PDB file of C-alpha atoms in Angstrom:
ATOM      1  CA  MET A  49     119.100 140.998 100.491  1.00 78.00           C
ATOM      2  CA  LEU A  50     119.306 143.653 103.204  1.00 87.00           C
ATOM      3  CA  VAL A  51     117.442 141.350 105.588  1.00 92.00           C
ATOM      4  CA  LEU A  52     120.065 138.628 105.054  1.00 91.00           C
ATOM      5  CA  ILE A  53     122.908 141.060 105.700  1.00 91.00           C
ATOM      6  CA  LYS A  54     121.232 142.167 108.935  1.00 94.00           C
ATOM      7  CA  LEU A  55     120.799 138.526 109.980  1.00 95.00           C
ATOM      8  CA  PHE A  56     124.508 137.878 109.411  1.00 93.00           C
ATOM      9  CA  LEU A  57     125.410 141.025 111.317  1.00 94.00           C
ATOM     10  CA  ALA A  58     123.249 139.947 114.267  1.00 95.00           C
ATOM     11  CA  HIS A  59     124.935 136.548 114.197  1.00 95.00           C
ATOM     12  CA  ILE A  60     128.449 138.008 114.200  1.00 93.00           C
ATOM     13  CA  ILE A  61     127.611 140.435 117.014  1.00 93.00           C
ATOM     14  CA  GLY A  62     125.912 137.732 119.097  1.00 95.00           C
ATOM     15  CA  ASP A  63     128.484 134.991 118.603  1.00 93.00           C
ATOM     16  CA  PHE A  64     131.711 137.015 118.654  1.00 91.00           C
ATOM     17  CA  LEU A  65     131.282 140.499 120.097  1.00 91.00           C
ATOM     18  CA  LEU A  66     128.737 140.021 122.875  1.00 93.00           C
ATOM     19  CA  GLN A  67     129.555 136.511 124.047  1.00 93.00           C
ATOM     20  CA  PRO A  68     132.140 136.644 126.838  1.00 93.00           C
ATOM     21  CA  GLY A  69     134.589 133.806 127.325  1.00 93.00           C
ATOM     22  CA  SER A  70     132.985 133.105 130.688  1.00 96.00           C
ATOM     23  CA  TRP A  71     129.700 132.278 128.923  1.00 95.00           C
ATOM     24  CA  VAL A  72     131.485 129.894 126.571  1.00 94.00           C
ATOM     25  CA  ALA A  73     133.237 128.179 129.506  1.00 95.00           C
ATOM     26  CA  GLU A  74     129.979 127.842 131.452  1.00 97.00           C
ATOM     27  CA  LYS A  75     128.134 126.455 128.429  1.00 96.00           C
ATOM     28  CA  GLU A  76     130.889 123.902 127.829  1.00 96.00           C
ATOM     29  CA  ARG A  77     130.847 122.872 131.482  1.00 96.00           C
ATOM     30  CA  PHE A  78     127.093 122.655 132.101  1.00 97.00           C
ATOM     31  CA  LYS A  79     125.846 122.192 128.512  1.00 97.00           C
ATOM     32  CA  ALA A  80     122.017 122.298 128.344  1.00 97.00           C
ATOM     33  CA  ARG A  81     121.836 123.075 132.079  1.00 97.00           C
ATOM     34  CA  SER A  82     123.690 126.363 131.578  1.00 97.00           C
ATOM     35  CA  PRO A  83     121.503 129.473 131.810  1.00 97.00           C
ATOM     36  CA  LYS A  84     124.108 131.227 129.637  1.00 97.00           C
ATOM     37  CA  LEU A  85     123.175 128.936 126.729  1.00 97.00           C
ATOM     38  CA  TYR A  86     119.596 130.190 126.784  1.00 97.00           C
ATOM     39  CA  LEU A  87     120.690 133.767 127.379  1.00 97.00           C
ATOM     40  CA  HIS A  88     123.048 133.438 124.384  1.00 97.00           C
ATOM     41  CA  PHE A  89     120.450 132.421 121.844  1.00 93.00           C
ATOM     42  CA  ALA A  90     117.842 134.789 123.317  1.00 96.00           C
ATOM     43  CA  LEU A  91     120.400 137.539 122.738  1.00 97.00           C
ATOM     44  CA  HIS A  92     120.537 136.473 119.088  1.00 96.00           C
ATOM     45  CA  GLY A  93     116.776 136.865 118.819  1.00 96.00           C
ATOM     46  CA  VAL A  94     116.843 140.318 120.403  1.00 96.00           C
ATOM     47  CA  LEU A  95     119.674 141.416 118.105  1.00 96.00           C
ATOM     48  CA  MET A  96     117.750 140.275 115.046  1.00 96.00           C
ATOM     49  CA  PHE A  97     114.623 142.143 116.162  1.00 95.00           C
ATOM     50  CA  ILE A  98     116.696 145.281 116.772  1.00 95.00           C
ATOM     51  CA  LEU A  99     118.516 145.114 113.436  1.00 94.00           C
ATOM     52  CA  LEU A 100     115.388 144.268 111.458  1.00 94.00           C
ATOM     53  CA  TRP A 101     113.611 147.026 113.421  1.00 89.00           C
ATOM     54  CA  GLY A 102     110.153 145.647 113.749  1.00 81.00           C
ATOM     55  CA  PHE A 103     108.087 142.532 114.078  1.00 84.00           C
ATOM     56  CA  GLU A 104     107.289 141.955 110.384  1.00 88.00           C
ATOM     57  CA  GLN A 105     109.837 139.105 110.345  1.00 92.00           C
ATOM     58  CA  THR A 106     108.800 137.558 113.673  1.00 95.00           C
ATOM     59  CA  PHE A 107     108.561 133.977 112.384  1.00 96.00           C
ATOM     60  CA  LEU A 108     111.925 134.308 110.636  1.00 96.00           C
ATOM     61  CA  VAL A 109     113.554 135.542 113.849  1.00 97.00           C
ATOM     62  CA  LEU A 110     111.920 132.838 115.979  1.00 97.00           C
ATOM     63  CA  ALA A 111     112.967 130.084 113.553  1.00 97.00           C
ATOM     64  CA  ILE A 112     116.561 131.296 113.464  1.00 97.00           C
ATOM     65  CA  THR A 113     116.690 131.746 117.244  1.00 97.00           C
ATOM     66  CA  LEU A 114     115.410 128.213 117.818  1.00 97.00           C
ATOM     67  CA  SER A 115     117.776 126.715 115.256  1.00 97.00           C
ATOM     68  CA  HIS A 116     120.679 128.628 116.797  1.00 97.00           C
ATOM     69  CA  GLY A 117     119.887 127.130 120.186  1.00 97.00           C
ATOM     70  CA  ILE A 118     119.599 123.616 118.771  1.00 97.00           C
ATOM     71  CA  ILE A 119     122.860 123.909 116.809  1.00 97.00           C
ATOM     72  CA  ASP A 120     124.760 125.291 119.806  1.00 97.00           C
ATOM     73  CA  THR A 121     123.388 122.614 122.118  1.00 97.00           C
ATOM     74  CA  LEU A 122     124.331 119.814 119.717  1.00 97.00           C
ATOM     75  CA  LYS A 123     127.826 121.264 119.378  1.00 97.00           C
ATOM     76  CA  LEU A 124     128.272 121.354 123.147  1.00 97.00           C
ATOM     77  CA  TYR A 125     127.557 117.629 123.402  1.00 97.00           C
ATOM     78  CA  ALA A 126     129.598 116.673 120.325  1.00 97.00           C
ATOM     79  CA  GLN A 127     132.794 118.586 120.975  1.00 96.00           C
ATOM     80  CA  ASN A 128     135.698 117.697 123.226  1.00 94.00           C
ATOM     81  CA  HIS A 129     139.318 118.873 123.721  1.00 89.00           C
ATOM     82  CA  THR A 130     140.620 117.307 120.545  1.00 93.00           C
ATOM     83  CA  ASN A 131     137.851 118.189 118.099  1.00 94.00           C
ATOM     84  CA  LYS A 132     136.818 121.644 119.360  1.00 92.00           C
ATOM     85  CA  PRO A 133     138.141 123.581 116.298  1.00 91.00           C
ATOM     86  CA  LYS A 134     136.371 121.192 113.946  1.00 92.00           C
ATOM     87  CA  TRP A 135     133.070 121.567 115.798  1.00 94.00           C
ATOM     88  CA  PHE A 136     133.458 125.332 115.866  1.00 92.00           C
ATOM     89  CA  LEU A 137     133.627 125.347 112.051  1.00 91.00           C
ATOM     90  CA  ILE A 138     130.728 122.895 111.755  1.00 93.00           C
ATOM     91  CA  ASP A 139     128.707 125.054 114.150  1.00 95.00           C
ATOM     92  CA  GLN A 140     129.345 128.229 112.138  1.00 94.00           C
ATOM     93  CA  PHE A 141     128.626 126.454 108.854  1.00 93.00           C
ATOM     94  CA  LEU A 142     125.283 125.210 110.186  1.00 95.00           C
ATOM     95  CA  HIS A 143     124.421 128.707 111.405  1.00 96.00           C
ATOM     96  CA  VAL A 144     125.149 130.165 107.953  1.00 94.00           C
ATOM     97  CA  ILE A 145     123.095 127.458 106.250  1.00 95.00           C
ATOM     98  CA  SER A 146     120.175 128.027 108.627  1.00 96.00           C
ATOM     99  CA  LEU A 147     120.327 131.819 108.190  1.00 95.00           C
ATOM    100  CA  VAL A 148     120.270 131.544 104.404  1.00 92.00           C
ATOM    101  CA  GLY A 149     117.725 128.719 104.396  1.00 93.00           C
ATOM    102  CA  PHE A 150     115.242 130.460 106.662  1.00 95.00           C
ATOM    103  CA  TRP A 151     115.774 133.751 104.840  1.00 93.00           C
ATOM    104  CA  ILE A 152     114.920 132.064 101.539  1.00 90.00           C
ATOM    105  CA  TYR A 153     111.910 130.305 103.049  1.00 92.00           C
ATOM    106  CA  PHE A 154     110.420 133.363 104.748  1.00 92.00           C
ATOM    107  CA  THR A 155     111.302 136.095 102.237  1.00 89.00           C
ATOM    108  CA  THR A 156     111.387 134.276  98.859  1.00 80.00           C
ATOM    109  CA  PRO A 157     114.123 136.423  97.286  1.00 78.00           C
ATOM    110  CA  ALA A 158     113.961 136.980  93.535  1.00 70.00           C
ATOM    111  CA  PHE A 159     117.506 136.562  92.309  1.00 65.00           C
ATOM    112  CA  PRO A 160     119.680 133.625  91.210  1.00 64.00           C
ATOM    113  CA  PHE A 161     121.960 132.177  93.891  1.00 63.00           C
ATOM    114  CA  THR A 162     124.290 130.694  91.305  1.00 67.00           C
ATOM    115  CA  ASN A 163     125.743 134.169  90.809  1.00 70.00           C
ATOM    116  CA  TRP A 164     126.987 134.078  94.397  1.00 67.00           C
ATOM    117  CA  LEU A 165     129.113 131.024  93.715  1.00 69.00           C
ATOM    118  CA  GLN A 166     130.850 132.861  90.886  1.00 77.00           C
ATOM    119  CA  ASP A 167     131.501 136.109  92.761  1.00 77.00           C
ATOM    120  CA  PRO A 168     135.222 136.214  93.674  1.00 81.00           C
ATOM    121  CA  VAL A 169     134.757 139.035  96.197  1.00 80.00           C
ATOM    122  CA  LEU A 170     132.119 137.097  98.139  1.00 76.00           C
ATOM    123  CA  LEU A 171     134.267 133.967  98.103  1.00 78.00           C
ATOM    124  CA  MET A 172     137.251 135.995  99.314  1.00 80.00           C
ATOM    125  CA  TYR A 173     135.200 137.350 102.236  1.00 76.00           C
ATOM    126  CA  CYS A 174     134.082 133.822 103.141  1.00 75.00           C
ATOM    127  CA  VAL A 175     137.645 132.528 103.131  1.00 79.00           C
ATOM    128  CA  CYS A 176     138.854 135.468 105.243  1.00 74.00           C
ATOM    129  CA  ILE A 177     136.073 135.020 107.796  1.00 75.00           C
ATOM    130  CA  LEU A 178     136.811 131.304 108.080  1.00 74.00           C
ATOM    131  CA  ALA A 179     140.551 131.939 108.397  1.00 73.00           C
ATOM    132  CA  VAL A 180     140.138 134.552 111.133  1.00 69.00           C
ATOM    133  CA  THR A 181     137.622 132.574 113.155  1.00 66.00           C
ATOM    134  CA  TYR A 182     139.542 129.314 112.816  1.00 62.00           C
ATOM    135  CA  ARG A 183     142.778 131.032 113.907  1.00 56.00           C
ATOM    136  CA  ASP A 184     141.091 132.080 117.149  1.00 55.00           C
ATOM    137  CA  TRP A 185     140.267 128.447 117.998  1.00 53.00           C
ATOM    138  CA  GLU A 186     143.568 126.759 117.255  1.00 50.00           C
TER     139      GLU A 186
END
């Protein structure tokens, strides 16, 4: 479970704390031709290696880094002025799904996920995170 928390932390740091608005603007303008796009998802990989502190999870980190790049690139081509908030939420949802999916695949955790769906505190955190991030994109 600690690995998953570190993966989420790396994602939050990489997508919200260490990504300047100028990178976002350049990525939206040049899309796949933007060097900032590749720098952005490479930063995610470095953050995951730092937070996991070692190379035991190398394939997990590489899979998540690649999926992050693919998801971000698809979002850049799908979004426009009118649907940008919607694609931001879709983008974040896909990142969460890929983080959890790859974590399950590479670490085979031994606990029931159905308990998560019944945990009111976890659901409250999810709603708060969505509300805060969506507010920033309105």
